[in-house]
JSON list of C-alpha atoms in Angstrom, two decimals:
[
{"chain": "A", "resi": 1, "resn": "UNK", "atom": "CA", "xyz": [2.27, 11.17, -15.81]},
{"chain": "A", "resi": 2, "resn": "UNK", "atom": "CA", "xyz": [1.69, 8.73, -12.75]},
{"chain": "A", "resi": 3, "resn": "UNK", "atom": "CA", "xyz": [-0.30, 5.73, -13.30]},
{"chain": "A", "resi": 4, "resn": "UNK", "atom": "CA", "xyz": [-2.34, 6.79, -10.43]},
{"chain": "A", "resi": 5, "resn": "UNK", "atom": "CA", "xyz": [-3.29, 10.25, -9.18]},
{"chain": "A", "resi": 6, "resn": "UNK", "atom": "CA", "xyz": [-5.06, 11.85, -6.41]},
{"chain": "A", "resi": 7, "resn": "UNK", "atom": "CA", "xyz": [-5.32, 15.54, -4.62]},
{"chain": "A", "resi": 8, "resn": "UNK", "atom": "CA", "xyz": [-3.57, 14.89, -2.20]},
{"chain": "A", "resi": 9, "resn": "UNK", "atom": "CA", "xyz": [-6.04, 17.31, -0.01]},
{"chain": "A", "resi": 10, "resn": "UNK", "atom": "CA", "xyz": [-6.12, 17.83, 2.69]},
{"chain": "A", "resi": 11, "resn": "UNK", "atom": "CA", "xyz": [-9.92, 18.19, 2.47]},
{"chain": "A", "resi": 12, "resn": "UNK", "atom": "CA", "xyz": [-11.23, 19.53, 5.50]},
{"chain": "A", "resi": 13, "resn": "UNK", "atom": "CA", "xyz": [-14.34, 18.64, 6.75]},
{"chain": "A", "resi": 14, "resn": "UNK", "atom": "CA", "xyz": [-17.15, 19.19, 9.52]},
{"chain": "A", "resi": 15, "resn": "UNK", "atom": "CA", "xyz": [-18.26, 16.29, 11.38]},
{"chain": "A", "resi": 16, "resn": "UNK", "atom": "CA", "xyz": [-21.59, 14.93, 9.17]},
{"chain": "A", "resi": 17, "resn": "UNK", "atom": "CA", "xyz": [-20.37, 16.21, 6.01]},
{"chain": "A", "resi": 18, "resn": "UNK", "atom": "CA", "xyz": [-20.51, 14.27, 2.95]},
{"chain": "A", "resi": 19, "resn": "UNK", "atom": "CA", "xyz": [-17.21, 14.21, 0.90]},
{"chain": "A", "resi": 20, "resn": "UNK", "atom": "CA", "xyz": [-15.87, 12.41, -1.88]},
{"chain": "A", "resi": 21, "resn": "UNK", "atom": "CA", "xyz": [-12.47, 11.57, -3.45]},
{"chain": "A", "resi": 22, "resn": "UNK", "atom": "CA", "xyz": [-11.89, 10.71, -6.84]},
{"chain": "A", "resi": 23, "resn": "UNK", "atom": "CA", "xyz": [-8.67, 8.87, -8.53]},
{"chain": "A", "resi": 24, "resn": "UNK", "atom": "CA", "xyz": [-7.96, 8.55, -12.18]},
{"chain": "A", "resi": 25, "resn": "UNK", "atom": "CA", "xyz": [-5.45, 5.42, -13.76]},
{"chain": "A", "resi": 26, "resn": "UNK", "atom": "CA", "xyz": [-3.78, 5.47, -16.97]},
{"chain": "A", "resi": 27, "resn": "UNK", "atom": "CA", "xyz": [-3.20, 1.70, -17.71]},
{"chain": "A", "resi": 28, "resn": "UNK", "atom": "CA", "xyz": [-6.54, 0.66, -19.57]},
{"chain": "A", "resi": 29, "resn": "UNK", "atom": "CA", "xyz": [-6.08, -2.86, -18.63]},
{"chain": "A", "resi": 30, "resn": "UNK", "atom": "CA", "xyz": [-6.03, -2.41, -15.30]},
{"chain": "A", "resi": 31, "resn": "UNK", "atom": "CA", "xyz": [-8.36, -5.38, -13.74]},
{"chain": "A", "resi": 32, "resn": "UNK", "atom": "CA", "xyz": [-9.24, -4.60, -10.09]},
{"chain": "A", "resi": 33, "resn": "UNK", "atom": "CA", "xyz": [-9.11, -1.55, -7.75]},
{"chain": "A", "resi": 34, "resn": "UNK", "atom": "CA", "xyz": [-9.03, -1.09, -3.96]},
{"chain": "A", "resi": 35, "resn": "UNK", "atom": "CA", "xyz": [-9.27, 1.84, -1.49]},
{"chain": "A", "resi": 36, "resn": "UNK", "atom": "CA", "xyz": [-7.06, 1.65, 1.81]},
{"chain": "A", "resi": 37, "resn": "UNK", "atom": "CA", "xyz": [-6.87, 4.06, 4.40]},
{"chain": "A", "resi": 38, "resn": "UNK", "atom": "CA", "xyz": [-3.96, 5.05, 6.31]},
{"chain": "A", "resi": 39, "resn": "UNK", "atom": "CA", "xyz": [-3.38, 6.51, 9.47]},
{"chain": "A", "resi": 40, "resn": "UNK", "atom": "CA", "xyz": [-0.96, 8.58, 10.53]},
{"chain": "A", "resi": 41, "resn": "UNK", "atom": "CA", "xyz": [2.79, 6.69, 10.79]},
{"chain": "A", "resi": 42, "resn": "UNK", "atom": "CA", "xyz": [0.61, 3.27, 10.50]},
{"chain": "A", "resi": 43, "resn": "UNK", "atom": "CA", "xyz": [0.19, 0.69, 7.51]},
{"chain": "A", "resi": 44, "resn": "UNK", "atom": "CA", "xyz": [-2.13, 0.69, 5.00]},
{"chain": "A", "resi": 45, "resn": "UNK", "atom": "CA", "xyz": [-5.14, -1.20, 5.78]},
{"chain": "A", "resi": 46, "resn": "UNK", "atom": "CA", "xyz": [-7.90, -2.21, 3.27]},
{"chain": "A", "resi": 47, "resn": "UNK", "atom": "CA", "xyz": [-10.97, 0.13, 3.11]},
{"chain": "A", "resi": 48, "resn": "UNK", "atom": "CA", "xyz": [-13.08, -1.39, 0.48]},
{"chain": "A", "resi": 49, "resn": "UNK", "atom": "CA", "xyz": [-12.13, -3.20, -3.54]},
{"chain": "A", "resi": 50, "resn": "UNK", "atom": "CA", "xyz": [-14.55, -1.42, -5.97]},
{"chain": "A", "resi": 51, "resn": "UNK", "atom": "CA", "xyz": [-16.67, -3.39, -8.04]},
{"chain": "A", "resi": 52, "resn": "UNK", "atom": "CA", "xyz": [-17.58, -2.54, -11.80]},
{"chain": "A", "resi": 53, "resn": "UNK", "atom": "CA", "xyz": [-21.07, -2.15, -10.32]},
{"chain": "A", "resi": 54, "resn": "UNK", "atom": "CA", "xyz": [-20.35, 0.24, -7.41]},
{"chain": "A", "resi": 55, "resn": "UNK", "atom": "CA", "xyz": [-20.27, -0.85, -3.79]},
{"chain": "A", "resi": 56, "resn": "UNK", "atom": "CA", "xyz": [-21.39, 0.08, -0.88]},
{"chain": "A", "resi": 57, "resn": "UNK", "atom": "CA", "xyz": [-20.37, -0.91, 2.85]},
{"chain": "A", "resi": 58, "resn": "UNK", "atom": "CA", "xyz": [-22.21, 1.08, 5.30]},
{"chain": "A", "resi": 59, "resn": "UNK", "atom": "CA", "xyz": [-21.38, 5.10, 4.80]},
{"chain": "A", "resi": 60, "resn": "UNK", "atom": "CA", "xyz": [-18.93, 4.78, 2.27]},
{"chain": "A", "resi": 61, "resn": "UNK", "atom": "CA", "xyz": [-19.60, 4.07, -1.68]},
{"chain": "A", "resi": 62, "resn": "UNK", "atom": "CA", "xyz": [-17.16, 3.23, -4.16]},
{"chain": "A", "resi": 63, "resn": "UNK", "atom": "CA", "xyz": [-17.74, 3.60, -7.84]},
{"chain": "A", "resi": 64, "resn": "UNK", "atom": "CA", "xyz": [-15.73, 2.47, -11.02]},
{"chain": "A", "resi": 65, "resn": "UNK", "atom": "CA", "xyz": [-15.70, 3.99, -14.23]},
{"chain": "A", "resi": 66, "resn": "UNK", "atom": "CA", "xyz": [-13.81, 1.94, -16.66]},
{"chain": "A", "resi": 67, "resn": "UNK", "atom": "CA", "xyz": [-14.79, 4.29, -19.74]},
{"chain": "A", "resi": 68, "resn": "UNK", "atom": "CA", "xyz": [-12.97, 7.18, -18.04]},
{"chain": "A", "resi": 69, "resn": "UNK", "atom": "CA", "xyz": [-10.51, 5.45, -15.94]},
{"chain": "A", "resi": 70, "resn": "UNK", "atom": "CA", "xyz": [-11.51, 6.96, -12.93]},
{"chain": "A", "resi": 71, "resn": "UNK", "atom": "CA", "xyz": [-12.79, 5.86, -9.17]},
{"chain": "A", "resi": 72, "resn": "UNK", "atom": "CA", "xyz": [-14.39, 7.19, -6.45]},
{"chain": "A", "resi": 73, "resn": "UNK", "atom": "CA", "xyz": [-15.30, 7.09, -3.09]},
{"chain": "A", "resi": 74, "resn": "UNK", "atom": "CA", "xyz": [-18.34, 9.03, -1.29]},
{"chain": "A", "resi": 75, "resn": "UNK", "atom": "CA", "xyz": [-17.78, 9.13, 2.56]},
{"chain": "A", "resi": 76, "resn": "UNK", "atom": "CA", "xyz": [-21.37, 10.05, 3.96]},
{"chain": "A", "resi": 77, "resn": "UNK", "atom": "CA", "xyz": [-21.94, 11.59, 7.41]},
{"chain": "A", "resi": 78, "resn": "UNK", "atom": "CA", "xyz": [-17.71, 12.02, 8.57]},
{"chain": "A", "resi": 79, "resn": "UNK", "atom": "CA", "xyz": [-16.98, 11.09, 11.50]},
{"chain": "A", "resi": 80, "resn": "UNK", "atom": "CA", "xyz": [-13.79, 12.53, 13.56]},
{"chain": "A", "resi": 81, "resn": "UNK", "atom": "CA", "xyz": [-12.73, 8.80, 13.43]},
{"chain": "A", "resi": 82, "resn": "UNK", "atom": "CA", "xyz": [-12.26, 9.32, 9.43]},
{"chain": "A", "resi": 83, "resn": "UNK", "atom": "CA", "xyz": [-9.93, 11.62, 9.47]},
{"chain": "A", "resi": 84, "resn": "UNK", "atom": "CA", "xyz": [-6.82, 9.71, 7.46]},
{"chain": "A", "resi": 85, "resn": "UNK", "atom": "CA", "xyz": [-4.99, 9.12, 4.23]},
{"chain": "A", "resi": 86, "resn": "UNK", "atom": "CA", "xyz": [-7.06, 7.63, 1.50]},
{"chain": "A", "resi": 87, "resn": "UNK", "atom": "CA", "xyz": [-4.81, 5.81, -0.88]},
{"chain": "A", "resi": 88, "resn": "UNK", "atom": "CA", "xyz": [-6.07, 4.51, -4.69]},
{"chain": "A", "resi": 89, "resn": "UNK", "atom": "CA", "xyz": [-4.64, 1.23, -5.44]},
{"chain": "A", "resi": 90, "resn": "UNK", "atom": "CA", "xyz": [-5.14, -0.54, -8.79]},
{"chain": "A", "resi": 91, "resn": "UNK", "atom": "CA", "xyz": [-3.67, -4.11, -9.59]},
{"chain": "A", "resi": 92, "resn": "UNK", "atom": "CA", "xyz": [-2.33, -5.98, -13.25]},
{"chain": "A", "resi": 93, "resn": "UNK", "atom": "CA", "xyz": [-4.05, -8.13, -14.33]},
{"chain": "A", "resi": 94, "resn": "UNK", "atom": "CA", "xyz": [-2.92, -11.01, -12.28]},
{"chain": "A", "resi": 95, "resn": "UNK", "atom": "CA", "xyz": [-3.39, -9.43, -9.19]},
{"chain": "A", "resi": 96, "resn": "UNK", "atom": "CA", "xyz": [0.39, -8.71, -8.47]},
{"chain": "A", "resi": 97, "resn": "UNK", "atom": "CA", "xyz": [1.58, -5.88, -9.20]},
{"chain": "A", "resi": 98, "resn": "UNK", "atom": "CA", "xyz": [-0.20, -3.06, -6.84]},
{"chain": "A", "resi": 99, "resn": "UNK", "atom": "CA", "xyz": [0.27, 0.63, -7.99]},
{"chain": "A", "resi": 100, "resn": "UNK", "atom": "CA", "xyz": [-0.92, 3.08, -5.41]},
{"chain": "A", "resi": 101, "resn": "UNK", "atom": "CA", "xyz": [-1.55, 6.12, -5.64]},
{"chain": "A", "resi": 102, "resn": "UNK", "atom": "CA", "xyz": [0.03, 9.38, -3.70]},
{"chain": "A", "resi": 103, "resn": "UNK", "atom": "CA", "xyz": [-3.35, 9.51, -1.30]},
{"chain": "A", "resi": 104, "resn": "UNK", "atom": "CA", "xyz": [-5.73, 11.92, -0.46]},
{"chain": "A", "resi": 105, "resn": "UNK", "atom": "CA", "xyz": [-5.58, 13.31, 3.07]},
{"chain": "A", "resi": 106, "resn": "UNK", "atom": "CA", "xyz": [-8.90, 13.99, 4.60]},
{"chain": "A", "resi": 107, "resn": "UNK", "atom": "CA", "xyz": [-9.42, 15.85, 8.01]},
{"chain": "A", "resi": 108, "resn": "UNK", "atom": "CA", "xyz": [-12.79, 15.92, 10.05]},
{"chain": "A", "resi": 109, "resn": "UNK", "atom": "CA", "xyz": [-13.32, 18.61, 11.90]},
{"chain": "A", "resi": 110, "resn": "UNK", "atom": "CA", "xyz": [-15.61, 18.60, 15.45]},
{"chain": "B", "resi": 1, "resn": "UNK", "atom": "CA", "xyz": [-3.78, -12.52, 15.68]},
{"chain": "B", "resi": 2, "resn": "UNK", "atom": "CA", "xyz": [-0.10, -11.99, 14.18]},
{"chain": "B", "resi": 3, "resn": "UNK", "atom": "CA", "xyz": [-0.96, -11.17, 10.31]},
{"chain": "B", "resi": 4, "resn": "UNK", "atom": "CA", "xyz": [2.31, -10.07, 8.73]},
{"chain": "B", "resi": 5, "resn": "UNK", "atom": "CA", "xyz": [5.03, -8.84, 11.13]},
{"chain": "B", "resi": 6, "resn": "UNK", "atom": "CA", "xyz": [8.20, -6.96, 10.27]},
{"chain": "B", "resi": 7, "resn": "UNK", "atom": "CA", "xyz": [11.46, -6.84, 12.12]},
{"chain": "B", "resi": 8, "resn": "UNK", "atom": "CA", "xyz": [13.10, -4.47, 13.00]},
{"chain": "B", "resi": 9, "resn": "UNK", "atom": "CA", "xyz": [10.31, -1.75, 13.43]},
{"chain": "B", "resi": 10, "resn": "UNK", "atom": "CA", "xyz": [13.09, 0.92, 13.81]},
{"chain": "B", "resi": 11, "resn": "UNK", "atom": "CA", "xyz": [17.06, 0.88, 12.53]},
{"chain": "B", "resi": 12, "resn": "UNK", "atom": "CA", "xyz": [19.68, 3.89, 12.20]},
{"chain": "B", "resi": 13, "resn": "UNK", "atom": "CA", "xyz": [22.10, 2.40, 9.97]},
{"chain": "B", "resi": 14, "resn": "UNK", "atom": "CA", "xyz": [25.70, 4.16, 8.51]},
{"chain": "B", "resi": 15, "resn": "UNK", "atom": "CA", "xyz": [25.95, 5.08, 4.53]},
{"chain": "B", "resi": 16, "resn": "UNK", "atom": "CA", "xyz": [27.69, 1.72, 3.52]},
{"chain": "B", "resi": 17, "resn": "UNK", "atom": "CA", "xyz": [25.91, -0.51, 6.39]},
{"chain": "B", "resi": 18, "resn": "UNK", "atom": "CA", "xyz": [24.38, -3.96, 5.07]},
{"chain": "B", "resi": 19, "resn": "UNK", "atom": "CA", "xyz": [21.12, -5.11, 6.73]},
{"chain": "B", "resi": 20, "resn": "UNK", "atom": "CA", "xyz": [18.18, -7.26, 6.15]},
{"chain": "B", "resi": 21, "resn": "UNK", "atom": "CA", "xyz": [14.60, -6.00, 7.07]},
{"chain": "B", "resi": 22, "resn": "UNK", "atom": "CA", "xyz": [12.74, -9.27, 8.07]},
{"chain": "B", "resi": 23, "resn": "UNK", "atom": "CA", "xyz": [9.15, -10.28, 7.07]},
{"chain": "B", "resi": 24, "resn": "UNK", "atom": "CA", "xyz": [7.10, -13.19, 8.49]},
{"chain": "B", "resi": 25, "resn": "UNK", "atom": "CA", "xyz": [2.75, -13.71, 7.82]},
{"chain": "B", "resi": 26, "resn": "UNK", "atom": "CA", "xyz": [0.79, -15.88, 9.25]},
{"chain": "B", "resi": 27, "resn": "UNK", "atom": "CA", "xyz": [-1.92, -16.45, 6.54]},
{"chain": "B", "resi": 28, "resn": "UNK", "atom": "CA", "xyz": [-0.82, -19.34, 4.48]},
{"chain": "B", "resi": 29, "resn": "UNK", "atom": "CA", "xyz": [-0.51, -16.10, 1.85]},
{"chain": "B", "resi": 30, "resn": "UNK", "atom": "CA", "xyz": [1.79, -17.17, -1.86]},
{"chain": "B", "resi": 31, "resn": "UNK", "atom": "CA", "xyz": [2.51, -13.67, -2.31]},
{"chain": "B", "resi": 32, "resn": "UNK", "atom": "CA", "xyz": [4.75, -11.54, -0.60]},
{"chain": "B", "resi": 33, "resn": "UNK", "atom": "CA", "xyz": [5.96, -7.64, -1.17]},
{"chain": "B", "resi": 34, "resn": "UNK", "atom": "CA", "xyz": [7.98, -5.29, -0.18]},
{"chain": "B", "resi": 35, "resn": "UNK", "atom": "CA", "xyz": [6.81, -1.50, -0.53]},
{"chain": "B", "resi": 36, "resn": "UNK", "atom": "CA", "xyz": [9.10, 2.17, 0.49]},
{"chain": "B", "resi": 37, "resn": "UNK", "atom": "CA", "xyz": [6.87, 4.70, 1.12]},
{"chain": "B", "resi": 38, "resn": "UNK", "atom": "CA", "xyz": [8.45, 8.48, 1.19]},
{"chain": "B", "resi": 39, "resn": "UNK", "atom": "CA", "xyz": [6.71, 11.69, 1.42]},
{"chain": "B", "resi": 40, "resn": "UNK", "atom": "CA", "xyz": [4.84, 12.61, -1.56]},
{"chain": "B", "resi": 41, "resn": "UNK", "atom": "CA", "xyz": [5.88, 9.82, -3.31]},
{"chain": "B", "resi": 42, "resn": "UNK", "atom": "CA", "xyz": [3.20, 7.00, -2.14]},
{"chain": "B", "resi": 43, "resn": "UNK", "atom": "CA", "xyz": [3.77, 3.67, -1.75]},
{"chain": "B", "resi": 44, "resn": "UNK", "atom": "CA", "xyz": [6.12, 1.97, -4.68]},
{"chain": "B", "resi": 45, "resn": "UNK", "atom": "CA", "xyz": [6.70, -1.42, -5.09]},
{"chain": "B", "resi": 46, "resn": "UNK", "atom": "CA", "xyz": [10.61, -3.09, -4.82]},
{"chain": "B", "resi": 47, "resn": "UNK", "atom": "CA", "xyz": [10.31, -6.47, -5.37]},
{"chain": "B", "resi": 48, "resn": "UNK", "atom": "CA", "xyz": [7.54, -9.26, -4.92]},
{"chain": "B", "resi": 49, "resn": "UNK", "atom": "CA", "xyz": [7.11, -12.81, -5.14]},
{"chain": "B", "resi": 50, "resn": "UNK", "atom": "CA", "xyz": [4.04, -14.24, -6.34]},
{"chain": "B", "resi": 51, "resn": "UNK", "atom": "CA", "xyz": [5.15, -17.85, -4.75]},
{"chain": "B", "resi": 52, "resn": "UNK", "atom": "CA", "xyz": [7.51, -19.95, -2.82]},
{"chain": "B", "resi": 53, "resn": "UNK", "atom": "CA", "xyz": [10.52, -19.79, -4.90]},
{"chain": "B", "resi": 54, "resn": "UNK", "atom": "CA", "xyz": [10.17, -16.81, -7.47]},
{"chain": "B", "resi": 55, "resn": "UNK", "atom": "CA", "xyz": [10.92, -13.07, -6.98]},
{"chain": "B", "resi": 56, "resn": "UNK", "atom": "CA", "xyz": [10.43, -10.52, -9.12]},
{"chain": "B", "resi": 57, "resn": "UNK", "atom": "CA", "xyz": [11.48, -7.03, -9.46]},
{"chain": "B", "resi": 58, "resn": "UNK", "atom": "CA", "xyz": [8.88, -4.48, -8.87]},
{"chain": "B", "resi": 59, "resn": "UNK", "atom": "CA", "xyz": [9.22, -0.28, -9.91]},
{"chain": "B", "resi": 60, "resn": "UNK", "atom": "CA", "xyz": [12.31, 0.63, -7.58]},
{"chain": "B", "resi": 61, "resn": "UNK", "atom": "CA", "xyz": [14.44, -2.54, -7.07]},
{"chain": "B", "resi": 62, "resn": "UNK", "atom": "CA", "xyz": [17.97, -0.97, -7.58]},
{"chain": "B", "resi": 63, "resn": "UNK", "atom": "CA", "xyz": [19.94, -1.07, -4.11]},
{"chain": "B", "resi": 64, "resn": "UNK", "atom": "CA", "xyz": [17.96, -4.20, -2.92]},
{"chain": "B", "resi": 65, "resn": "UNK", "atom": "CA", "xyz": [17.85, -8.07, -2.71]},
{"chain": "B", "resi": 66, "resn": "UNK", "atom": "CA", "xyz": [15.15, -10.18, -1.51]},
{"chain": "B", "resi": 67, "resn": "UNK", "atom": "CA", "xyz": [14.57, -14.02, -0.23]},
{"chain": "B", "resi": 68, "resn": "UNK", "atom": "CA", "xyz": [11.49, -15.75, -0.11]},
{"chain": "B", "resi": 69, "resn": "UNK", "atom": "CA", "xyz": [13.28, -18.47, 2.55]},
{"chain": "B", "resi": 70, "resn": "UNK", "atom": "CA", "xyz": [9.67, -20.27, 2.41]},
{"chain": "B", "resi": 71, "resn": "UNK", "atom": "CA", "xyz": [6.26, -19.91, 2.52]},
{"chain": "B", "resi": 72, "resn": "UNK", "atom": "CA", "xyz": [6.21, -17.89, 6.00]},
{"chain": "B", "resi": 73, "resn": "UNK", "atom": "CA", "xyz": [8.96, -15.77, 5.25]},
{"chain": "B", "resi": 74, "resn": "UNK", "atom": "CA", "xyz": [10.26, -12.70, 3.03]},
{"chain": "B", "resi": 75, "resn": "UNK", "atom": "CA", "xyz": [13.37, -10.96, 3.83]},
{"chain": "B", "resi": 76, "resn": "UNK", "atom": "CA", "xyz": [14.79, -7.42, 2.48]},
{"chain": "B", "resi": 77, "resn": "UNK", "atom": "CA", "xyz": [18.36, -6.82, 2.20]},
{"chain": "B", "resi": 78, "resn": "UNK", "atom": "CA", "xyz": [20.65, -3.33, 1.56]},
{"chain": "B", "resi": 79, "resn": "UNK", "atom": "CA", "xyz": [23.85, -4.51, 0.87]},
{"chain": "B", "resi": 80, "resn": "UNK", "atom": "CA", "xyz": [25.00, -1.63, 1.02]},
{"chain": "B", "resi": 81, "resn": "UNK", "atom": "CA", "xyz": [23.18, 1.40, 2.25]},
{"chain": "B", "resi": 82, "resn": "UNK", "atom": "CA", "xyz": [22.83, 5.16, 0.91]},
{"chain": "B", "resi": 83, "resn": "UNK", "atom": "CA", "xyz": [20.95, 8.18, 2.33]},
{"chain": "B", "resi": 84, "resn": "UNK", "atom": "CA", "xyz": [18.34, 7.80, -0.32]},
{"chain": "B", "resi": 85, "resn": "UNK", "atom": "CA", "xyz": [17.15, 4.71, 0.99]},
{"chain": "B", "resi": 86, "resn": "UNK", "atom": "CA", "xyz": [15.89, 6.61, 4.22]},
{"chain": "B", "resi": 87, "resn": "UNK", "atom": "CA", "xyz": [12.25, 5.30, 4.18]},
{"chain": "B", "resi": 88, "resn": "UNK", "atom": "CA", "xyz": [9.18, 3.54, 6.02]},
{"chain": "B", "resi": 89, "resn": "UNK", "atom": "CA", "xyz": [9.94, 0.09, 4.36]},
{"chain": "B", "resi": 90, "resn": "UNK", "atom": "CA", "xyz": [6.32, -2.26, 4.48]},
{"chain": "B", "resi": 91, "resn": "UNK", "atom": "CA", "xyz": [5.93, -6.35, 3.82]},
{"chain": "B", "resi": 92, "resn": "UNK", "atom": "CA", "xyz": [2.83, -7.14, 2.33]},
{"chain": "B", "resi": 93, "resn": "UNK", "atom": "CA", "xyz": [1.12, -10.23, 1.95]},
{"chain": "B", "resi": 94, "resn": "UNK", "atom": "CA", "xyz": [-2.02, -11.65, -0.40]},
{"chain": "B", "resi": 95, "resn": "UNK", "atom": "CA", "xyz": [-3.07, -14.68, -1.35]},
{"chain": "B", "resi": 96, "resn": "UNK", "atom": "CA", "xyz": [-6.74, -16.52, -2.35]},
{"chain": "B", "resi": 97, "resn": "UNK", "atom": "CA", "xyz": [-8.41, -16.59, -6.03]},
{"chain": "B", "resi": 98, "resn": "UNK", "atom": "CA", "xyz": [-9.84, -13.73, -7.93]},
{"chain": "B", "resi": 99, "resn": "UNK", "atom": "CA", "xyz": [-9.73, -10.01, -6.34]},
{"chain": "B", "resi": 100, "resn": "UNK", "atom": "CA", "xyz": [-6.45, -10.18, -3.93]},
{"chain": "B", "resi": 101, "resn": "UNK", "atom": "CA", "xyz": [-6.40, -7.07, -1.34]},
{"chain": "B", "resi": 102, "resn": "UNK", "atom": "CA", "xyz": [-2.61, -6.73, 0.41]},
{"chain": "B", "resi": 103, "resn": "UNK", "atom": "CA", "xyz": [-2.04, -7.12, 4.35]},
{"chain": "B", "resi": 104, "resn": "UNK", "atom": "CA", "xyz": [0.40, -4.99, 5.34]},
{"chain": "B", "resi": 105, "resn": "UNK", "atom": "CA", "xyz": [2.79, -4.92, 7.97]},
{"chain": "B", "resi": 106, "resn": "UNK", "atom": "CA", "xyz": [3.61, -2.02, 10.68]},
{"chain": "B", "resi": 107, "resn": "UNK", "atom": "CA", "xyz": [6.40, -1.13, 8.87]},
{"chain": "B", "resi": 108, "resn": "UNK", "atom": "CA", "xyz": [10.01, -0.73, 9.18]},
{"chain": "B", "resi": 109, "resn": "UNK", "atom": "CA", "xyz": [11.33, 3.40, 9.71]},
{"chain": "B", "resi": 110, "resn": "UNK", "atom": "CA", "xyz": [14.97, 2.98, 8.48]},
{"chain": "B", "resi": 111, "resn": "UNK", "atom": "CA", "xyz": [17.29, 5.76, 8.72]},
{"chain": "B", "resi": 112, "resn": "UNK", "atom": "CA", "xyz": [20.38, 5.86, 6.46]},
{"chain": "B", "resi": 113, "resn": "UNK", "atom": "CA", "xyz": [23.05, 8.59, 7.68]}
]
């Protein structure tokens, strides 16, 4: 079992939908949690961490749930500019060790 | 701004061929990684070093040697390269208390024939 999995997707989507990806971990002790995007042939670049409280920066939400070992994030009104790999990255307990997962591809469509 | 820059950002190398992926940031960071990434696989971890000085294996860190040659700088070596280590090779850097998100570098597209 991977310590990290996501559909990979691709979920396709028209422009102003509202889609969300979800990510489950297996290591219960697990500490904090990221989303990064990725473009196509580019580096990973930080979306948003996830708080145990659920965040929010502008249309995108990111929820933990540390009972189920799962995360989220809700992408509200897609824009073409969204269209990229969403990857699920949780961290040890001292911050070093990052285990990503496989990524979930997500196309908007015009 | 420079961030974390890799060198070179493209290499065919020979099955057998030695060569060192170079890694330089910017941001006063401790930590340092290097990540493969191959299709369908995600991003794995090969070795890291959490400060000036120490390295530590990661998930996949057969094949490989590392250097953190200071603060700035974190190198990646194949002594001697196989086929199977064709792959987008990223540096990553973090530093700060609490939460630490990763910088990451272009990347490095190394092709082993």
């Amino acid at each position: 079992r991977k310590e990290v999995e996501q559909d990979p997707g691709p979920f396709n989507v028209p422009e102003g939908a509202t889609v969300a990806f979800n990510c489950t971990y297996s290591n219960s002790a697990s500490q904090s949690f990221f989303w990064y995007r990725q473009d196509c042939r580019k580096e990973p670049k930080l979306l948003m961490s996830v708080y145990s409280s659920g965040n929010e920066d502008g249309r995108f939400t990111a929820q933990l749930n540390r009972a189920s070992q799962y995360i989220s994030l809700l992408i509200r009104d897609s824009k073409l500019s969204d269209s990229a790999t969403y990857l699920c990255v949780v961290s040890d307990n001292a911050g070093n060790m990052l285990t990503f997962g496989g990524g979930t591809r997500l196309m908007v469509k015009p | 701004n420079a961030g974390v820059t890799q060198t070179p950002k493209f290499q065919v190398l020979k099955t057998g061929q030695s060569m060192t992926l170079q890694c330089a940031q910017d941001m006063n960071h401790n930590s340092m990684y290097w990540y493969r990434q191959d299709p369908g696989m995600g991003l794995r971890l090969i070795y890291y070093s959490a400060s000036e000085g120490t390295t530590d294996k990661g998930e996949v860190p057969n094949g490989y040697n590392v250097s953190r040659l200071n603060k700035r700088e974190f190198s990646l070596r194949l002594e001697s390269a196989a086929p199977s280590q064709t792959s987008v090779y990223f540096c990553a850097s973090s530093g700060g208390q609490g939460i630490k998100p990763q910088h990451f570098g272009d990347g490095t597209r190394l092709s082993i024939l």
